[in-house]
Tab-separated table of C-alpha atoms in Angstrom:
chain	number	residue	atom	x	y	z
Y	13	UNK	CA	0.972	-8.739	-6.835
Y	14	UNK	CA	2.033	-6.573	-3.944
Y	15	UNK	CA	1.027	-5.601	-0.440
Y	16	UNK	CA	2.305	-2.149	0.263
Y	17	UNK	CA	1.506	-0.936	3.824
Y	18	UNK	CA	2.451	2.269	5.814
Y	19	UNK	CA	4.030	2.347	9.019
Y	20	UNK	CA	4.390	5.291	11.533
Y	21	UNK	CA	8.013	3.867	12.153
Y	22	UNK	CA	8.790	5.931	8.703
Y	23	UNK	CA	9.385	2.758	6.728
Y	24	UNK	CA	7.471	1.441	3.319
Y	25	UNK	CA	7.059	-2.497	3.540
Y	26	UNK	CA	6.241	-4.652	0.436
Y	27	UNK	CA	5.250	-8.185	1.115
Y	28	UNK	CA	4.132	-10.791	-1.565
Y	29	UNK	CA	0.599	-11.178	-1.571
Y	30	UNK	CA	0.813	-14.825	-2.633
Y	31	UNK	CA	3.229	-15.863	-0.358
Y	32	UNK	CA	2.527	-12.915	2.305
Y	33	UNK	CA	6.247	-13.231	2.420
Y	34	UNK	CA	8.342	-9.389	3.154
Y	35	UNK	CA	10.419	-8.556	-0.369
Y	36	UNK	CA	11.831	-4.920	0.726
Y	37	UNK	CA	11.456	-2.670	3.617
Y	38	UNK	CA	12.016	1.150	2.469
Y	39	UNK	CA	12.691	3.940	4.549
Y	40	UNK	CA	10.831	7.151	4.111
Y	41	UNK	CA	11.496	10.361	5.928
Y	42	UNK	CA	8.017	10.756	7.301
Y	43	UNK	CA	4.990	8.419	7.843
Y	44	UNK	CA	3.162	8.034	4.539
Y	45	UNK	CA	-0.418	8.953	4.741
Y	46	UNK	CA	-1.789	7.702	1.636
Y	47	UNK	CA	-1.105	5.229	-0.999
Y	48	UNK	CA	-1.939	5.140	-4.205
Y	49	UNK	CA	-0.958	2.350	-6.947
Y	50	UNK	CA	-1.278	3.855	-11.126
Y	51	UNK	CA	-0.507	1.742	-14.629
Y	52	UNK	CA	-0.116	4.396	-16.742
Y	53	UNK	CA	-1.093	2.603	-20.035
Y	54	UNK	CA	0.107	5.422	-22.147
Y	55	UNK	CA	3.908	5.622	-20.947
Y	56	UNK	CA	3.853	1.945	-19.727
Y	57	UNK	CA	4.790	2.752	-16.350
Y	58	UNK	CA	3.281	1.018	-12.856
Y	59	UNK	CA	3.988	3.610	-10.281
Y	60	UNK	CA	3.207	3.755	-6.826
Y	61	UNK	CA	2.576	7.231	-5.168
Y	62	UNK	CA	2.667	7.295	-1.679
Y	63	UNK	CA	2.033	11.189	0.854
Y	64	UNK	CA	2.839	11.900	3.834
Y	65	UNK	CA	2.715	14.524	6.815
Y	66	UNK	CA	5.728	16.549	5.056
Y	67	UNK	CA	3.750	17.402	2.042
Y	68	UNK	CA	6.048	15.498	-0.094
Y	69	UNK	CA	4.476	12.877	-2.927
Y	70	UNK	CA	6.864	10.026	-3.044
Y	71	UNK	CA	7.256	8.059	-6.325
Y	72	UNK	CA	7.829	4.250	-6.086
Y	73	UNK	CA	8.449	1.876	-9.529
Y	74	UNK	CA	6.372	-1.141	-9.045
Y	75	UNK	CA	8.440	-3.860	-11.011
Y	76	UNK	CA	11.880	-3.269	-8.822
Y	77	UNK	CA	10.732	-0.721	-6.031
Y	78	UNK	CA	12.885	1.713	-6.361
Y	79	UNK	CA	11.898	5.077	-5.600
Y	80	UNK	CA	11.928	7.135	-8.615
Y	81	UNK	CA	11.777	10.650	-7.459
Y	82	UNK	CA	9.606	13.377	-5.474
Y	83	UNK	CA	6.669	15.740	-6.097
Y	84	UNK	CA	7.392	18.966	-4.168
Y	85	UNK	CA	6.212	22.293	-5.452
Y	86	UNK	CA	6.061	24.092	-1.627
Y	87	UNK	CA	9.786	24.991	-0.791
Y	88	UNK	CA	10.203	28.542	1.707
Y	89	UNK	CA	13.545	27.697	1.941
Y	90	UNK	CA	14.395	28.819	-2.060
Y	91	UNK	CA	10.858	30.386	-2.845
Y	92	UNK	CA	9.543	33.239	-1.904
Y	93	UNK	CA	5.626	33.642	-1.190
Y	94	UNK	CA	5.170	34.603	-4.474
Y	95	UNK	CA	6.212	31.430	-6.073
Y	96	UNK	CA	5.013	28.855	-4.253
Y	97	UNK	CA	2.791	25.782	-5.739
Y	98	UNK	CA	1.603	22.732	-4.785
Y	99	UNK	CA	0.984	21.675	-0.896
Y	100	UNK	CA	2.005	22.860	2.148
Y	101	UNK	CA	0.139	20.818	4.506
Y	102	UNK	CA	0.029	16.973	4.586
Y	103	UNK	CA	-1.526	14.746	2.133
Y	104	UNK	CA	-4.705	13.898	2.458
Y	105	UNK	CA	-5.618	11.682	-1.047
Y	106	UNK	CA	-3.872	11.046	-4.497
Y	107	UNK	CA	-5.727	10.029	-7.680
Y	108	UNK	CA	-4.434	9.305	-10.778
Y	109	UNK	CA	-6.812	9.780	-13.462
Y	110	UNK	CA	-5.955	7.548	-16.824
Y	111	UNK	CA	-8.033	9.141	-19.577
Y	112	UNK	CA	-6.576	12.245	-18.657
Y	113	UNK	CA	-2.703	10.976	-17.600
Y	114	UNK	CA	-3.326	13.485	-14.739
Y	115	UNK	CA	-2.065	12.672	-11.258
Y	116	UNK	CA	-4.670	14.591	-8.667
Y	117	UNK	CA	-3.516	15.228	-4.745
Y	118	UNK	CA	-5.181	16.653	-2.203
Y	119	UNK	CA	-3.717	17.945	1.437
Y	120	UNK	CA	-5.543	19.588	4.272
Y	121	UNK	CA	-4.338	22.887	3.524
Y	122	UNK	CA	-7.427	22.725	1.238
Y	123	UNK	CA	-6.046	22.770	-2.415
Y	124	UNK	CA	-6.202	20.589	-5.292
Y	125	UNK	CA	-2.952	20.042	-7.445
Y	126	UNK	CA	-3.554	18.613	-11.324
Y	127	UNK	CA	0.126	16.902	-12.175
Y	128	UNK	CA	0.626	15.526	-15.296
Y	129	UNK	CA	1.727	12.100	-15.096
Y	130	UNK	CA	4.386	11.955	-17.531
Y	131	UNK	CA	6.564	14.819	-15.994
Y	132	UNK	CA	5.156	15.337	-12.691
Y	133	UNK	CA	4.809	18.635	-13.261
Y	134	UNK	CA	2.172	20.996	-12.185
Y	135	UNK	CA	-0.558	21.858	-14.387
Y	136	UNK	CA	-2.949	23.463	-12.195
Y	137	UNK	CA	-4.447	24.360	-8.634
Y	138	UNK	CA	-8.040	24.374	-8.082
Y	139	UNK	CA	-9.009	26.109	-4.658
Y	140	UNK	CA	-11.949	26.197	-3.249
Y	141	UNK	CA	-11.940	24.500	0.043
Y	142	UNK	CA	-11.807	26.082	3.195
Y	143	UNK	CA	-10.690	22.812	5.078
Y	144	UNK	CA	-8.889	20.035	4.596
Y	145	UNK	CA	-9.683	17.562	1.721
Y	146	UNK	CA	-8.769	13.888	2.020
Y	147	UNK	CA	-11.269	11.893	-0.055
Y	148	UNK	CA	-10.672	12.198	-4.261
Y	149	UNK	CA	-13.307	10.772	-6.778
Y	150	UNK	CA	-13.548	10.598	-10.375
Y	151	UNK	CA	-16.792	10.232	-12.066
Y	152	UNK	CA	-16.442	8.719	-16.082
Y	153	UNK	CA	-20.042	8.215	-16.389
Y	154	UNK	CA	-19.898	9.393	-20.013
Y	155	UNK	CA	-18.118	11.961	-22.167
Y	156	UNK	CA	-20.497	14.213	-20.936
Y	157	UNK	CA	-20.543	13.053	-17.522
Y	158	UNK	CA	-16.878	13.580	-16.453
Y	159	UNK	CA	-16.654	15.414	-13.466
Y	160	UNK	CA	-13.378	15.121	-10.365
Y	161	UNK	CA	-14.898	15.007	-6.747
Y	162	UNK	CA	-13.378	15.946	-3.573
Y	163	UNK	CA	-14.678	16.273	0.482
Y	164	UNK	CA	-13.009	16.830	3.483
Y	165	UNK	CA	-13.763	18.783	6.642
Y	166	UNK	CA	-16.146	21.548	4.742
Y	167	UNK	CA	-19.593	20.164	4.839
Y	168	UNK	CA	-19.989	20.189	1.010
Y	169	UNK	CA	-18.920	17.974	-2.046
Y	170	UNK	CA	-17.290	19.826	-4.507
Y	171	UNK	CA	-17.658	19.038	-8.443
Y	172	UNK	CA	-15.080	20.208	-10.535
Y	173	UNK	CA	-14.395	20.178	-14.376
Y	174	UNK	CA	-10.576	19.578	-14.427
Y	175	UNK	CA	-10.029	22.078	-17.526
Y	176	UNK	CA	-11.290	24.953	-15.534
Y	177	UNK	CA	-9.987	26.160	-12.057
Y	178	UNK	CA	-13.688	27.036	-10.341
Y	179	UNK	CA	-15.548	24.525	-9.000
Y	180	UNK	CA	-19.096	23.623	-10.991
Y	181	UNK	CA	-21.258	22.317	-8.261
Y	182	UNK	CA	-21.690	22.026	-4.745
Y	183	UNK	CA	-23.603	18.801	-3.128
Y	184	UNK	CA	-25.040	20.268	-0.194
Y	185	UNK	CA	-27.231	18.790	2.498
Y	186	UNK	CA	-24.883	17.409	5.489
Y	187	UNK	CA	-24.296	19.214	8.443
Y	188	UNK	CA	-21.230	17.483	9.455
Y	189	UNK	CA	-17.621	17.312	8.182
Y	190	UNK	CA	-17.451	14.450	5.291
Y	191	UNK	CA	-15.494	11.253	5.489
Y	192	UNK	CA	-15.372	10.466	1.814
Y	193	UNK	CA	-16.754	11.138	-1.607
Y	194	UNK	CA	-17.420	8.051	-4.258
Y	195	UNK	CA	-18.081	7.265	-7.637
Y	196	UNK	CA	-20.173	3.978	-8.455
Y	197	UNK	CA	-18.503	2.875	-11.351
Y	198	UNK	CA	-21.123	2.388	-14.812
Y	199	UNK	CA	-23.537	4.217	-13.178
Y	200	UNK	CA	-24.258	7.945	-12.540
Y	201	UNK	CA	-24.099	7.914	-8.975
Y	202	UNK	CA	-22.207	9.515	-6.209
Y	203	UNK	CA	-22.064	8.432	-2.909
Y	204	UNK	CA	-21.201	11.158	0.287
Y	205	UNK	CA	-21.302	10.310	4.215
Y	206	UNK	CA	-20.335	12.574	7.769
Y	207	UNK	CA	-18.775	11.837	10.757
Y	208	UNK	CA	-22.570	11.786	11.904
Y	209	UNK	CA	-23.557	8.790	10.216
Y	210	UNK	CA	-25.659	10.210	7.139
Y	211	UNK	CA	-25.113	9.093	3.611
Y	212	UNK	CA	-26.630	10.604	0.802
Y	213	UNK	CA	-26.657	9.488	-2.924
Y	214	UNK	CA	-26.637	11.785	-5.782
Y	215	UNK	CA	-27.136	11.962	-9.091
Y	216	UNK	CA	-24.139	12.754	-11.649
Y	217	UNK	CA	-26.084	14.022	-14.387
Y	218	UNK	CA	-28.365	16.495	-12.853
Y	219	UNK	CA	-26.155	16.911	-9.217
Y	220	UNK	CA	-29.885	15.913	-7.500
Y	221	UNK	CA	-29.799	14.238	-4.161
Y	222	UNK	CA	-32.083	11.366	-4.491
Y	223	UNK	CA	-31.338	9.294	-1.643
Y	224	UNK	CA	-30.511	9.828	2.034
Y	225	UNK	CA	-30.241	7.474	4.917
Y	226	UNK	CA	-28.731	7.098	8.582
Y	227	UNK	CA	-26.127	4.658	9.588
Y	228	UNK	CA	-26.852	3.518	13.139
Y	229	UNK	CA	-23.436	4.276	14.997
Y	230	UNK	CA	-21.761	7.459	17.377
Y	231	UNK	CA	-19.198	8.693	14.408
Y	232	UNK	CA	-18.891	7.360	10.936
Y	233	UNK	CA	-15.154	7.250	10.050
Y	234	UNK	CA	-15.283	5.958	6.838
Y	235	UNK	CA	-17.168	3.498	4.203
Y	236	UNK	CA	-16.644	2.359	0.927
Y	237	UNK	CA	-18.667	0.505	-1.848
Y	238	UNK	CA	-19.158	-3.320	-3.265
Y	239	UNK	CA	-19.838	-4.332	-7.307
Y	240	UNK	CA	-19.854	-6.388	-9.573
Y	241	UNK	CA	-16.898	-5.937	-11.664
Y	242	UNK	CA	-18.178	-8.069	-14.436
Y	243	UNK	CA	-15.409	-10.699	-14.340
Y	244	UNK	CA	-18.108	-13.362	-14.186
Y	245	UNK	CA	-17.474	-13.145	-9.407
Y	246	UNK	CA	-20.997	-11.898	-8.365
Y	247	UNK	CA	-20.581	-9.787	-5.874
Y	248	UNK	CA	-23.158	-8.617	-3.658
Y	249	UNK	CA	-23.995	-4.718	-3.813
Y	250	UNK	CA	-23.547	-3.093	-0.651
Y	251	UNK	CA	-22.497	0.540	0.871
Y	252	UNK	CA	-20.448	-0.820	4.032
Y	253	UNK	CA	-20.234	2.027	6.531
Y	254	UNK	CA	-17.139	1.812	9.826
Y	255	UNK	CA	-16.786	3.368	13.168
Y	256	UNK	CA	-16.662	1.134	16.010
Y	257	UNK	CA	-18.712	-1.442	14.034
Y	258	UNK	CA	-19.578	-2.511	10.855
Y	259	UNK	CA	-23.126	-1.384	9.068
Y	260	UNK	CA	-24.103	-3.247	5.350
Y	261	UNK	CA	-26.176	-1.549	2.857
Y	262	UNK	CA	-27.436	-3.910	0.211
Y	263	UNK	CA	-28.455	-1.692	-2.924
Y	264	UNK	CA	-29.994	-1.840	-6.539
């Protein structure tokens, strides 16, 4: 029941989101990028991982907001070349990924690191990516339809299979850097849009584009997706597109 926003004043606020009341101001030792809340069913843990522009994941305990430790793999100052993992460059998404108790992060030096959740650890690097990446999805379709997504500046969506470290699939057809890449849950599609405006829907199962459409606006910046989450609250289906405005997409 938390409000956790990022300030570029370094500092990590959480307010009460009944009471909108401030519970504990954190400091951090650079601004904090992206934010990313995980229950980790299997170890009974509510984390909250938080990157920022020193390449440094940041782990916060939920319950009594303490910080818990650090995610750093990229250290020249005890590492040679050699031996380096994990990021160099800021943070550009984390996604933790339940069914697999794999924590995903992304920066815009362009790789992928797979830590497991229990250790923080790395498990793997996927590369790939000539640009930066700062948009994560995972697709749970089925068990035969599990794929992790990822976009950024390169004008592609990659598909990967998270047991392997070459990508699977590319989802090519924009012609503009990409502000995001998501998964409509209980339902095989994928949803991709550029900084130009275009979105483009895709099928999970055979990678197929089968939709594409132009948001009226100068630069898309970013969008995001409205469901039904089955609670019984109808909510009504829509891909909701920002720049300088707001454009609504009502869907099927």
């Amino acid at each position: 029941n938390l409000i956790a926003p990022s300030s570029n004043d370094v500092t990590r606020n959480f307010w009460d989101a009944s009471s909108f009341t401030l519970k504990q101001i954190v400091s951090v030792p650079e601004i904090q990028l992206k934010i990313r809340y995980a229950n980790w069913k299997h170890s009974h843990k509510q984390l909250l991982y938080t990157g920022g522009s020193d390449a440094i994941i940041h782990i916060y305990d939920a319950s009594t907001l303490k910080e818990r430790g650090t995610i750093s793999g990229w250290n020249p100052f005890y590492k040679t070349d050699s031996q380096q993992e994990g990021h160099s460059s800021p943070i550009g998404d984390i996604l933790p990924i339940e069914a697999q108790q794999t924590l995903v992060s992304a920066c815009l030096g362009g790789n992928i690191c797979l830590w497991d959740s229990a250790t923080h650890q790395l498990k793997k690097e996927l590369r790939g990516h000539d640009k930066g990446v700062y948009s994560l999805a995972w697709c749970d379709w089925s068990q035969m339809n599990q794929c992790l997504l990822s976009a950024g500046l390169d004008h592609e969506a990659f598909v990967w299979n998270t047991y392997v470290k070459d990508k699977i699939f590319l989802l090519r057809g924009h012609n503009h850097p990409l502000v995001g890449v998501k998964c409509l849950p209980d339902t095989p599609q994928i949803v991709t849009a550029d900084t130009s405006g275009m979105v483009k829907i895709w099928d999970v199962r055979n990678f197929l584009c089968v939709q594409t459409f132009n948001a009226p606006m100068d630069e898309l910046s970013s969008f995001c997706l409205t469901y039904s989450t089955g609670n019984g609250q109808p909510m009504k289906k829509r891909i909701i597109c920002a720049g300088k405005r707001l454009n609504y997409f009502e869907y099927d």
